Tab-separated table of C-alpha atoms and ligand atoms in Angstrom:
chain	number	residue	atom	x	y	z
A	1207	MET	CA	-39.667	-28.971	-6.857
A	1208	ALA	CA	-38.116	-30.376	-3.724
A	1209	LYS	CA	-37.539	-27.591	-1.270
A	1210	LEU	CA	-36.976	-27.904	2.441
A	1211	TRP	CA	-39.225	-24.945	3.028
A	1212	GLN	CA	-41.962	-25.674	0.503
A	1213	LYS	CA	-45.463	-25.725	1.946
A	1214	THR	CA	-48.188	-25.155	-0.643
A	1215	THR	CA	-47.171	-22.508	-3.150
A	1216	ASN	CA	-44.806	-23.241	-6.035
A	1217	VAL	CA	-42.246	-20.503	-6.522
A	1218	ASP	CA	-42.134	-18.985	-9.994
A	1219	LYS	CA	-39.526	-20.749	-12.128
A	1220	LEU	CA	-37.806	-17.485	-13.081
A	1221	VAL	CA	-37.500	-16.478	-9.435
A	1222	GLU	CA	-36.202	-19.890	-8.538
A	1223	ASN	CA	-33.519	-19.880	-11.227
A	1224	PHE	CA	-32.488	-16.329	-10.410
A	1225	THR	CA	-32.123	-16.969	-6.688
A	1226	VAL	CA	-30.516	-20.415	-6.879
A	1227	GLY	CA	-27.992	-19.060	-9.374
A	1228	ARG	CA	-24.746	-21.050	-9.396
A	1229	ASP	CA	-25.388	-22.739	-6.039
A	1230	ARG	CA	-25.758	-26.247	-7.396
A	1231	GLU	CA	-22.359	-26.096	-9.046
A	1232	LEU	CA	-20.520	-24.239	-6.251
A	1233	ASP	CA	-22.141	-26.047	-3.330
A	1234	ARG	CA	-20.768	-29.293	-4.718
A	1235	GLN	CA	-17.373	-28.122	-3.446
A	1236	MET	CA	-18.785	-27.749	0.080
A	1237	ALA	CA	-20.579	-31.110	0.133
A	1238	ALA	CA	-18.028	-33.031	2.225
A	1239	PHE	CA	-18.000	-30.197	4.735
A	1240	ASP	CA	-21.777	-30.072	4.903
A	1241	VAL	CA	-21.728	-33.739	5.885
A	1242	LEU	CA	-19.033	-33.100	8.512
A	1243	GLY	CA	-21.154	-30.339	10.004
A	1244	SER	CA	-24.122	-32.713	10.221
A	1245	LEU	CA	-21.992	-35.472	11.760
A	1246	ALA	CA	-21.052	-33.080	14.576
A	1247	HIS	CA	-24.487	-31.468	14.906
A	1248	THR	CA	-26.346	-34.789	15.218
A	1249	ARG	CA	-23.939	-36.120	17.867
A	1250	MET	CA	-24.625	-32.962	19.786
A	1251	LEU	CA	-28.418	-33.328	19.304
A	1252	GLU	CA	-28.235	-36.830	20.751
A	1253	SER	CA	-26.213	-35.580	23.722
A	1254	ILE	CA	-28.926	-33.094	24.656
A	1255	GLY	CA	-31.766	-35.569	24.161
A	1256	LEU	CA	-33.072	-34.290	20.819
A	1257	MET	CA	-32.261	-37.523	18.990
A	1258	ASP	CA	-32.251	-41.048	20.363
A	1259	ALA	CA	-29.283	-43.382	20.153
A	1260	ALA	CA	-30.855	-45.577	17.474
A	1261	ASP	CA	-31.602	-42.632	15.195
A	1262	LEU	CA	-28.145	-41.223	15.774
A	1263	MET	CA	-26.577	-44.501	14.725
A	1264	LEU	CA	-28.601	-44.648	11.527
A	1265	VAL	CA	-27.863	-41.021	10.717
A	1266	GLN	CA	-24.151	-41.320	11.437
A	1267	GLN	CA	-23.825	-44.458	9.338
A	1268	GLU	CA	-25.577	-42.915	6.382
A	1269	LEU	CA	-23.714	-39.601	6.663
A	1270	LYS	CA	-20.394	-41.441	6.668
A	1271	ALA	CA	-21.455	-43.435	3.616
A	1272	LEU	CA	-22.383	-40.168	1.946
A	1273	TYR	CA	-19.031	-38.658	2.897
A	1274	LEU	CA	-17.298	-41.485	1.026
A	1275	GLU	CA	-19.591	-41.078	-1.980
A	1276	ILE	CA	-18.630	-37.415	-2.113
A	1277	GLU	CA	-14.936	-38.270	-1.804
A	1278	HIS	CA	-15.323	-40.699	-4.719
A	1279	ASP	CA	-17.196	-38.142	-6.777
A	1280	ASN	CA	-20.435	-40.091	-6.608
A	1281	PHE	CA	-22.541	-37.178	-5.502
A	1282	GLU	CA	-24.564	-34.597	-7.328
A	1283	ILE	CA	-27.039	-31.934	-6.431
A	1284	GLU	CA	-30.116	-32.956	-8.371
A	1285	PRO	CA	-31.442	-30.457	-10.901
A	1286	ASP	CA	-34.553	-29.576	-8.902
A	1287	VAL	CA	-32.850	-29.421	-5.507
A	1288	GLU	CA	-31.951	-25.966	-4.235
A	1289	ASP	CA	-28.582	-26.441	-2.621
A	1290	VAL	CA	-26.225	-28.882	-0.926
A	1291	HIS	CA	-27.961	-28.541	2.435
A	1292	SER	CA	-31.266	-29.628	0.931
A	1293	GLN	CA	-29.635	-32.421	-1.057
A	1294	VAL	CA	-27.961	-33.992	1.989
A	1295	GLU	CA	-31.089	-33.879	4.155
A	1296	MET	CA	-33.246	-35.248	1.344
A	1297	LEU	CA	-30.871	-38.082	0.556
A	1298	LEU	CA	-30.788	-39.051	4.221
A	1299	THR	CA	-34.548	-39.043	4.523
A	1300	ARG	CA	-34.893	-40.971	1.274
A	1301	ARG	CA	-32.482	-43.620	2.551
A	1302	ILE	CA	-33.237	-43.931	6.269
A	1303	GLY	CA	-36.702	-42.382	6.605
A	1304	GLU	CA	-37.874	-40.598	9.766
A	1305	ALA	CA	-34.433	-40.253	11.375
A	1306	GLY	CA	-33.288	-38.087	8.459
A	1307	LYS	CA	-36.037	-35.579	9.205
A	1308	LYS	CA	-34.621	-34.946	12.674
A	1309	ILE	CA	-31.183	-33.642	11.837
A	1310	HIS	CA	-32.183	-30.026	11.307
A	1311	SER	CA	-33.429	-29.316	14.862
A	1312	GLY	CA	-31.700	-26.284	16.344
A	1313	ARG	CA	-30.112	-25.366	13.035
A	1314	SER	CA	-30.850	-23.102	10.080
A	1315	ARG	CA	-29.308	-23.176	6.656
A	1316	ASN	CA	-27.784	-19.840	7.679
A	1317	ASP	CA	-25.475	-21.348	10.290
A	1318	GLN	CA	-25.186	-24.528	8.248
A	1319	VAL	CA	-23.688	-22.676	5.302
A	1320	LEU	CA	-21.562	-20.639	7.722
A	1321	VAL	CA	-19.999	-23.746	9.185
A	1322	ASP	CA	-19.632	-25.402	5.756
A	1323	LEU	CA	-17.761	-22.348	4.529
A	1324	LYS	CA	-15.495	-22.189	7.564
A	1325	LEU	CA	-14.582	-25.856	7.102
A	1326	PHE	CA	-14.122	-25.420	3.353
A	1327	PHE	CA	-11.995	-22.279	3.770
A	1328	ARG	CA	-9.896	-23.999	6.424
A	1329	HIS	CA	-9.210	-26.805	3.971
A	1330	GLN	CA	-8.369	-24.400	1.151
A	1331	LEU	CA	-6.153	-22.265	3.385
A	1332	GLN	CA	-4.217	-25.365	4.348
A	1333	GLN	CA	-3.552	-26.036	0.666
A	1334	VAL	CA	-2.498	-22.440	0.124
A	1335	VAL	CA	-0.057	-22.733	3.024
A	1336	THR	CA	1.333	-26.037	1.737
A	1337	GLU	CA	1.841	-24.731	-1.807
A	1338	THR	CA	3.314	-21.460	-0.564
A	1339	ASP	CA	5.723	-23.398	1.597
A	1340	THR	CA	6.817	-25.545	-1.368
A	1341	LEU	CA	7.431	-22.482	-3.503
A	1342	PHE	CA	9.295	-20.874	-0.602
A	1343	ARG	CA	11.687	-23.859	-0.325
A	1344	GLN	CA	12.266	-23.792	-4.085
A	1345	LEU	CA	13.172	-20.096	-3.950
A	1346	ILE	CA	15.528	-20.537	-0.995
A	1347	GLN	CA	17.222	-23.432	-2.783
A	1348	LEU	CA	17.745	-21.336	-5.925
A	1349	SER	CA	18.972	-18.421	-3.842
A	1350	GLU	CA	21.629	-20.613	-2.226
A	1351	GLU	CA	22.541	-22.318	-5.491
A	1352	HIS	CA	23.120	-19.037	-7.345
A	1353	LYS	CA	24.322	-16.814	-4.550
A	1354	GLU	CA	27.612	-16.077	-6.325
A	1355	VAL	CA	25.938	-15.039	-9.583
A	1356	LEU	CA	25.633	-11.291	-9.950
A	1357	LEU	CA	22.746	-9.487	-11.567
A	1358	PRO	CA	22.243	-5.796	-12.279
A	1359	GLY	CA	20.061	-4.073	-9.718
A	1360	TYR	CA	17.779	-1.316	-11.055
A	1361	THR	CA	16.126	1.786	-9.725
A	1362	HIS	CA	13.754	3.645	-12.085
A	1363	LEU	CA	14.529	0.706	-14.406
A	1364	GLN	CA	17.970	2.310	-14.801
A	1365	VAL	CA	21.131	0.332	-14.089
A	1366	ALA	CA	21.878	1.012	-10.429
A	1367	MET	CA	23.968	-1.285	-8.219
A	1368	PRO	CA	25.080	-4.898	-8.202
A	1369	SER	CA	22.473	-7.392	-7.103
A	1370	SER	CA	22.557	-11.172	-7.248
A	1371	PHE	CA	20.388	-14.156	-8.007
A	1372	GLY	CA	20.826	-15.016	-4.335
A	1373	LEU	CA	19.140	-11.755	-3.408
A	1374	TRP	CA	16.500	-11.928	-6.104
A	1375	PHE	CA	15.215	-15.430	-5.335
A	1376	GLY	CA	15.592	-14.910	-1.591
A	1377	ALA	CA	13.588	-11.682	-1.689
A	1378	TYR	CA	10.512	-13.473	-3.011
A	1379	ALA	CA	10.968	-16.217	-0.425
A	1380	GLU	CA	10.979	-13.683	2.397
A	1381	GLY	CA	7.975	-11.962	0.823
A	1382	LEU	CA	6.012	-15.221	0.915
A	1383	ALA	CA	6.903	-15.682	4.591
A	1384	ASP	CA	5.379	-12.293	5.358
A	1385	ASP	CA	2.329	-13.124	3.234
A	1386	LEU	CA	1.778	-16.183	5.388
A	1387	GLU	CA	1.467	-13.898	8.423
A	1388	MET	CA	-1.658	-12.580	6.709
A	1389	VAL	CA	-2.818	-16.117	5.963
A	1390	LEU	CA	-2.269	-17.018	9.614
A	1391	ALA	CA	-4.533	-14.149	10.677
A	1392	ALA	CA	-7.143	-15.339	8.167
A	1393	TRP	CA	-6.787	-18.900	9.456
A	1394	LYS	CA	-7.313	-17.823	13.065
A	1395	ILE	CA	-10.457	-15.894	12.240
A	1396	THR	CA	-11.759	-18.716	10.056
A	1397	ASN	CA	-11.055	-21.357	12.679
A	1398	LYS	CA	-13.962	-20.435	14.980
A	1399	ASN	CA	-17.253	-22.271	15.081
A	1400	PRO	CA	-20.448	-20.444	14.007
A	1401	LEU	CA	-22.674	-23.564	14.280
A	1402	GLY	CA	-25.517	-23.166	16.746
A	1403	SER	CA	-26.188	-19.566	15.823
A	1404	ALA	CA	-29.066	-20.996	13.754
A	1405	ALA	CA	-30.823	-18.305	11.725
A	1406	GLY	CA	-28.551	-15.771	13.438
A	1407	TYR	CA	-30.293	-15.460	16.795
A	1408	GLY	CA	-29.661	-18.783	18.516
A	1409	SER	CA	-32.225	-21.385	19.553
A	1410	SER	CA	-34.552	-22.261	22.416
A	1411	PHE	CA	-32.982	-25.740	22.479
A	1412	PRO	CA	-30.139	-26.121	25.014
A	1413	LEU	CA	-27.559	-26.581	22.241
A	1414	ASN	CA	-24.038	-27.506	23.287
A	1415	ARG	CA	-21.935	-25.329	21.025
A	1416	THR	CA	-18.734	-26.153	22.865
A	1417	MET	CA	-19.239	-29.781	21.911
A	1418	THR	CA	-19.584	-29.117	18.167
A	1419	THR	CA	-16.601	-26.756	18.387
A	1420	GLU	CA	-14.451	-29.589	19.708
A	1421	LEU	CA	-15.884	-32.212	17.370
A	1422	LEU	CA	-15.079	-30.101	14.321
A	1423	GLY	CA	-11.575	-29.266	15.563
A	1424	PHE	CA	-12.211	-25.531	15.772
A	1425	GLU	CA	-9.916	-23.504	17.997
A	1426	SER	CA	-12.829	-21.651	19.548
A	1427	LEU	CA	-16.312	-20.473	18.672
A	1428	ASN	CA	-17.914	-17.281	17.483
A	1429	HIS	CA	-19.568	-16.722	20.840
A	1430	ASN	CA	-22.245	-14.161	20.097
A	1431	VAL	CA	-24.828	-15.606	17.708
A	1432	VAL	CA	-25.422	-12.298	15.944
A	1433	TYR	CA	-21.684	-11.900	15.457
A	1434	ALA	CA	-21.452	-15.489	14.193
A	1435	GLN	CA	-23.751	-14.519	11.315
A	1436	MET	CA	-21.748	-11.343	10.714
A	1437	GLY	CA	-18.793	-13.654	10.128
A	1438	ARG	CA	-20.226	-14.244	6.665
A	1439	GLY	CA	-18.532	-11.575	4.611
A	1440	LYS	CA	-16.058	-10.698	7.336
A	1441	THR	CA	-14.267	-14.026	7.075
A	1442	GLU	CA	-14.224	-13.686	3.293
A	1443	ARG	CA	-12.858	-10.143	3.519
A	1444	ILE	CA	-9.922	-11.194	5.662
A	1445	ILE	CA	-9.206	-14.271	3.574
A	1446	ALA	CA	-9.332	-12.079	0.469
A	1447	GLN	CA	-6.666	-9.813	1.993
A	1448	ALA	CA	-4.451	-12.798	2.676
A	1449	LEU	CA	-4.861	-14.308	-0.795
A	1450	SER	CA	-4.308	-10.944	-2.355
A	1451	SER	CA	-1.026	-10.548	-0.459
A	1452	ILE	CA	0.375	-13.739	-1.913
A	1453	ALA	CA	-0.997	-12.765	-5.316
A	1454	ALA	CA	0.836	-9.447	-5.181
A	1455	THR	CA	4.125	-11.207	-4.471
A	1456	LEU	CA	3.553	-13.666	-7.314
A	1457	ALA	CA	2.494	-10.955	-9.752
A	1458	LYS	CA	5.665	-8.985	-9.104
A	1459	MET	CA	7.793	-12.086	-9.526
A	1460	ALA	CA	5.955	-12.925	-12.759
A	1461	MET	CA	6.677	-9.430	-14.072
A	1462	ASP	CA	10.387	-9.782	-13.225
A	1463	GLN	CA	10.405	-13.104	-15.027
A	1464	CYS	CA	8.883	-11.632	-18.192
A	1465	LEU	CA	11.385	-8.799	-18.126
A	1466	TYR	CA	14.409	-10.981	-17.409
A	1467	LEU	CA	13.385	-13.402	-20.153
A	1468	SER	CA	13.257	-10.640	-22.747
A	1469	GLN	CA	16.210	-10.705	-25.169
A	1470	ASN	CA	17.072	-7.165	-24.064
A	1471	PHE	CA	17.837	-8.561	-20.624
A	1472	ALA	CA	18.417	-12.303	-21.154
A	1473	PHE	CA	19.092	-12.910	-17.476
A	1474	VAL	CA	17.141	-16.164	-17.260
A	1475	SER	CA	15.908	-18.830	-19.640
A	1476	TYR	CA	13.624	-21.856	-19.687
A	1477	PRO	CA	13.582	-25.086	-21.681
A	1478	GLU	CA	11.721	-24.594	-24.934
A	1479	ASN	CA	8.849	-26.863	-23.924
A	1480	LEU	CA	7.940	-24.478	-21.112
A	1481	THR	CA	7.558	-21.538	-23.466
A	1482	THR	CA	4.934	-20.965	-26.136
A	1483	GLY	CA	5.254	-20.135	-29.820
A	1484	SER	CA	3.717	-17.679	-32.210
A	1485	SER	CA	1.521	-18.526	-35.190
A	1486	ILE	CA	3.367	-16.052	-37.402
A	1487	MET	CA	6.871	-15.518	-35.989
A	1488	PRO	CA	8.775	-18.783	-36.177
A	1489	HIS	CA	11.477	-17.751	-33.708
A	1490	LYS	CA	9.220	-16.975	-30.728
A	1491	LYS	CA	9.546	-18.485	-27.269
A	1492	ASN	CA	7.097	-16.571	-25.171
A	1493	PRO	CA	6.757	-16.474	-21.380
A	1494	ASP	CA	2.999	-17.092	-21.470
A	1495	VAL	CA	2.976	-18.969	-18.174
A	1496	TRP	CA	4.298	-15.947	-16.318
A	1497	GLU	CA	1.969	-13.625	-18.196
A	1498	ILE	CA	-1.121	-15.645	-17.322
A	1499	MET	CA	0.125	-15.785	-13.755
A	1500	ARG	CA	0.646	-12.037	-13.686
A	1501	GLY	CA	-2.907	-11.499	-14.972
A	1502	LYS	CA	-4.536	-13.955	-12.584
A	1503	CYS	CA	-2.609	-12.576	-9.629
A	1504	ASN	CA	-3.399	-8.995	-10.545
A	1505	ARG	CA	-7.056	-9.955	-10.813
A	1506	LEU	CA	-6.835	-11.631	-7.388
A	1507	GLN	CA	-5.769	-8.328	-5.920
A	1508	ALA	CA	-9.235	-6.979	-6.747
A	1509	LEU	CA	-10.785	-9.620	-4.492
A	1510	PRO	CA	-10.768	-7.637	-1.212
A	1511	ASN	CA	-12.481	-4.825	-3.062
A	1512	ASP	CA	-15.064	-7.146	-4.631
A	1513	VAL	CA	-15.919	-8.629	-1.239
A	1514	ALA	CA	-16.076	-5.198	0.373
A	1515	LEU	CA	-18.384	-3.801	-2.291
A	1516	MET	CA	-20.733	-6.738	-2.005
A	1517	THR	CA	-20.998	-6.554	1.780
A	1518	THR	CA	-20.420	-2.910	2.710
A	1519	ASN	CA	-23.346	-1.434	4.647
A	1520	LEU	CA	-25.321	-4.656	4.800
A	1521	PRO	CA	-27.174	-4.561	8.117
A	1522	SER	CA	-26.585	-7.363	10.614
A	1523	GLY	CA	-28.437	-10.612	9.987
A	1524	TYR	CA	-28.570	-12.917	6.984
A	1525	HIS	CA	-29.146	-11.583	3.468
A	1526	ARG	CA	-29.415	-13.725	0.384
A	1527	GLU	CA	-26.711	-11.988	-1.614
A	1528	LEU	CA	-24.189	-13.365	0.866
A	1529	GLN	CA	-24.583	-16.451	-1.295
A	1530	LEU	CA	-22.760	-14.644	-4.117
A	1531	LEU	CA	-19.579	-14.486	-2.038
A	1532	LYS	CA	-19.003	-18.107	-3.009
A	1533	GLU	CA	-18.671	-16.993	-6.641
A	1534	LEU	CA	-15.826	-14.706	-5.597
A	1535	LEU	CA	-13.929	-16.872	-3.145
A	1536	PHE	CA	-14.128	-20.368	-4.625
A	1537	PRO	CA	-12.436	-19.622	-7.966
A	1538	ALA	CA	-9.949	-17.354	-6.191
A	1539	PHE	CA	-8.625	-20.288	-4.194
A	1540	THR	CA	-8.394	-22.425	-7.323
A	1541	ASP	CA	-6.540	-19.729	-9.238
A	1542	LEU	CA	-4.082	-18.948	-6.485
A	1543	ILE	CA	-3.271	-22.587	-5.775
A	1544	ASP	CA	-2.752	-23.158	-9.537
A	1545	CYS	CA	-0.440	-20.169	-9.732
A	1546	LEU	CA	1.612	-21.293	-6.732
A	1547	GLN	CA	2.034	-24.736	-8.263
A	1548	MET	CA	2.974	-23.351	-11.677
A	1549	ALA	CA	5.486	-20.945	-10.159
A	1550	THR	CA	7.207	-23.830	-8.367
A	1551	PHE	CA	7.186	-25.918	-11.533
A	1552	MET	CA	8.682	-23.147	-13.650
A	1553	LEU	CA	11.370	-22.361	-11.087
A	1554	GLN	CA	12.386	-26.015	-10.979
A	1555	ASN	CA	13.394	-25.497	-14.620
A	1556	ILE	CA	14.901	-22.022	-14.647
A	1557	SER	CA	18.460	-21.403	-15.897
A	1558	VAL	CA	20.351	-18.301	-14.924
A	1559	ASN	CA	22.851	-16.446	-17.076
A	1560	LYS	CA	26.155	-16.485	-15.216
A	1561	ASN	CA	27.895	-13.840	-17.334
A	1562	ILE	CA	25.467	-10.974	-17.356
A	1563	LEU	CA	27.899	-8.420	-15.974
A	1564	ASP	CA	30.486	-9.037	-18.729
A	1565	ASP	CA	28.435	-6.662	-20.856
A	1566	PRO	CA	30.084	-3.188	-20.667
A	1567	LYS	CA	26.712	-1.467	-20.231
A	1568	TYR	CA	26.734	-2.705	-16.647
A	1569	THR	CA	30.113	-1.145	-15.785
A	1570	TYR	CA	28.544	1.749	-13.880
A	1571	LEU	CA	26.868	-0.677	-11.495
A	1572	PHE	CA	30.164	-0.474	-9.649
A	1573	SER	CA	30.297	3.298	-9.184
A	1574	VAL	CA	29.194	3.167	-5.546
A	1575	GLU	CA	31.577	0.277	-4.885
A	1576	GLU	CA	34.463	2.500	-6.055
A	1577	VAL	CA	33.233	5.501	-4.027
A	1578	ASN	CA	33.043	3.293	-0.938
A	1579	LYS	CA	36.582	2.007	-1.502
A	1580	ALA	CA	37.880	5.592	-1.504
A	1581	VAL	CA	35.873	6.310	1.685
A	1582	LEU	CA	37.458	3.296	3.350
A	1583	ASN	CA	40.846	4.757	2.376
A	1584	GLY	CA	40.049	7.999	4.229
A	1585	THR	CA	38.397	10.242	1.586
A	1586	PRO	CA	35.162	11.941	2.808
A	1587	PHE	CA	32.120	10.482	0.995
A	1588	ARG	CA	31.157	13.650	-0.918
A	1589	ASP	CA	34.684	14.137	-2.229
A	1590	ALA	CA	34.955	10.516	-3.293
A	1591	TYR	CA	31.535	10.731	-4.966
A	1592	LYS	CA	32.649	13.778	-6.924
A	1593	GLN	CA	35.954	12.224	-7.974
A	1594	ILE	CA	34.305	9.055	-9.314
A	1595	GLY	CA	31.686	11.229	-11.032
A	1596	LEU	CA	34.406	13.169	-12.804
A	1597	ASP	CA	36.185	9.929	-13.777
A	1598	ILE	CA	32.951	8.657	-15.307
A	1599	GLU	CA	32.418	11.885	-17.237
A	1600	ALA	CA	36.008	11.780	-18.532
A	1601	GLY	CA	35.660	8.157	-19.597
A	1602	ASN	CA	38.230	7.053	-17.018
A	1603	PHE	CA	36.074	4.712	-14.996
A	1604	ASN	CA	37.478	1.170	-14.980
A	1605	PRO	CA	36.214	-0.539	-11.851
A	1606	GLU	CA	37.166	-3.897	-10.505
A	1607	LYS	CA	34.012	-5.946	-11.039
A	1608	THR	CA	33.802	-7.594	-7.662
A	1609	VAL	CA	31.568	-6.946	-4.698
A	1610	SER	CA	32.107	-7.452	-1.031
A	1611	HIS	CA	28.881	-6.874	0.848
A	1612	THR	CA	28.787	-8.377	4.295
A	1613	HIS	CA	25.992	-6.801	6.305
A	1614	GLU	CA	22.761	-8.609	7.155
A	1615	GLY	CA	20.633	-9.408	4.153
A	1616	SER	CA	23.194	-8.278	1.568
A	1617	ILE	CA	24.769	-10.136	-1.365
A	1618	GLY	CA	27.445	-11.731	0.794
A	1619	ASN	CA	25.198	-12.461	3.785
A	1620	LEU	CA	21.776	-13.455	2.512
A	1621	GLN	CA	20.451	-14.642	5.878
A	1622	ASN	CA	18.463	-17.383	4.190
A	1623	GLU	CA	18.707	-19.369	7.384
A	1624	GLN	CA	17.008	-16.629	9.384
A	1625	ILE	CA	14.354	-16.268	6.689
A	1626	THR	CA	13.753	-20.015	6.753
A	1627	ASN	CA	13.501	-20.022	10.557
A	1628	ALA	CA	10.890	-17.283	10.389
A	1629	MET	CA	8.940	-19.298	7.804
A	1630	ASP	CA	9.129	-22.473	9.895
A	1631	LYS	CA	7.785	-20.605	12.890
A	1632	ILE	CA	4.777	-19.296	10.958
A	1633	ILE	CA	4.006	-22.716	9.508
A	1634	GLN	CA	4.095	-24.267	12.977
A	1635	SER	CA	1.485	-21.767	14.158
A	1636	PHE	CA	-1.150	-23.399	11.941
A	1637	ASP	CA	-2.737	-26.214	13.953
A	1638	PHE	CA	-3.411	-28.465	10.951
A	1639	LYS	CA	-2.844	-31.590	13.013
A	1640	LYS	CA	-5.654	-30.790	15.437
A	1641	VAL	CA	-8.035	-30.211	12.520
A	1642	GLU	CA	-7.030	-33.398	10.715
A	1643	ASP	CA	-7.415	-35.480	13.877
A	1644	ALA	CA	-10.869	-34.088	14.587
A	1645	ILE	CA	-12.077	-34.733	11.042
A	1646	SER	CA	-10.741	-38.270	10.851
A	1647	TRP	CA	-12.380	-39.081	14.180
A	1648	LEU	CA	-15.724	-37.720	12.957
A	1649	VAL	CA	-15.782	-39.833	9.791
A	1650	LYS	CA	-14.248	-43.050	11.086
B	2710	LIG	N1	-27.496	-20.854	-0.574
B	2710	LIG	C1	-27.681	-20.092	0.582
B	2710	LIG	C2	-26.436	-19.223	0.871
B	2710	LIG	O1	-25.411	-19.536	0.403
B	2710	LIG	C3	-27.932	-20.982	1.751
B	2710	LIG	C4	-28.607	-20.300	2.907
B	2710	LIG	C5	-30.015	-20.033	2.576
B	2710	LIG	N2	-30.661	-19.344	3.639
B	2710	LIG	C6	-31.814	-18.636	3.482
B	2710	LIG	N3	-32.277	-18.018	4.496
B	2710	LIG	N4	-32.385	-18.534	2.308
B	2710	LIG	O2	-26.549	-18.230	1.543
């Protein structure tokens, strides 16, 4: 068994399998980032005299070749290799000999996996932001397109006051903008360099951590080496909060969709090929997409709790179960990104019912509108309220079914422009360009 740390004893096979767990499969997703970390680390080693120029050239060349192999899916963690860190170092040594054995000076797998995860999370967060932004634009577009179409608003699931498709779509757009504030916080905390903290206590080599911070396009570094190691778990916790925020917005929207698609509401519809059938009931067109989304997004809201339970009361320093955090976070990103994409796709195909309020059961939506008209004509609110109440009881309530709401954020003044400006501002706060430039320089 090829282990970086193997001296004489062979570890029991059961222990090996139990401790390696799902690393070979999950680490594959971090492989490109592991190589990036080594590209930066070895440049730094050369700059402080721990690697000569010739070795650096060999190492850089081979790491870049490996980066491309990973990009083209020509990379695997061999069955008897522990993890991606071991695989990369072994491949290098196999291909270029002695120089490969020098790359691990001043580094431990503890800070190596830390930096891999930060780079991986940064990449995933960027995708989350991009997909959230796309869904946001789709919602704003629908809100504008259907701003004249009224919809019953509910409280207690009882018919309450007039709402509109403009409000409904726009509400979820604004919700996503707020969710991205959480993602921005997660991004900022993720975007700090832990490399150089080694096993968690630094190194006697004069490492230049500022240099690797710049090379990897990080905003700053986790200064204190003990804190850098504590970032494992903490970063995941904060990311989990951010993902869970978006998930909560999506889950609520998915629930609305299921409800509004029900025949008892029939507010929206989808082309038949976006719904699913039943094996027994020939008439069925089920909203399975939204149901799966609701389930996945509800499950994602357990993520902060899962991370907290796994890490609560762990003392400072590295502990092996930190490895299990990958099992929580990696599929969470995949699920959320899938859900964001599916939500956009479904909304590109939604139809809205333009005549919902023709149904007499929605007549009482207009009770407050009528009270307010009387108030505007000089009747005190409580008297007007009572009069309309009595009319309703006597069956004499025949409102005009129009609304004129003008204040900020209401049916007639959606403020989609302000919401969009707020979203644009958040998106601009993510320094994706700096990250992309740093990475392309490292691999070129
Ligand atoms: N697979 C390990 C993890 O994810 C890599 C770090 C191993 N470090 C160690 N001290 N055993 O945590």
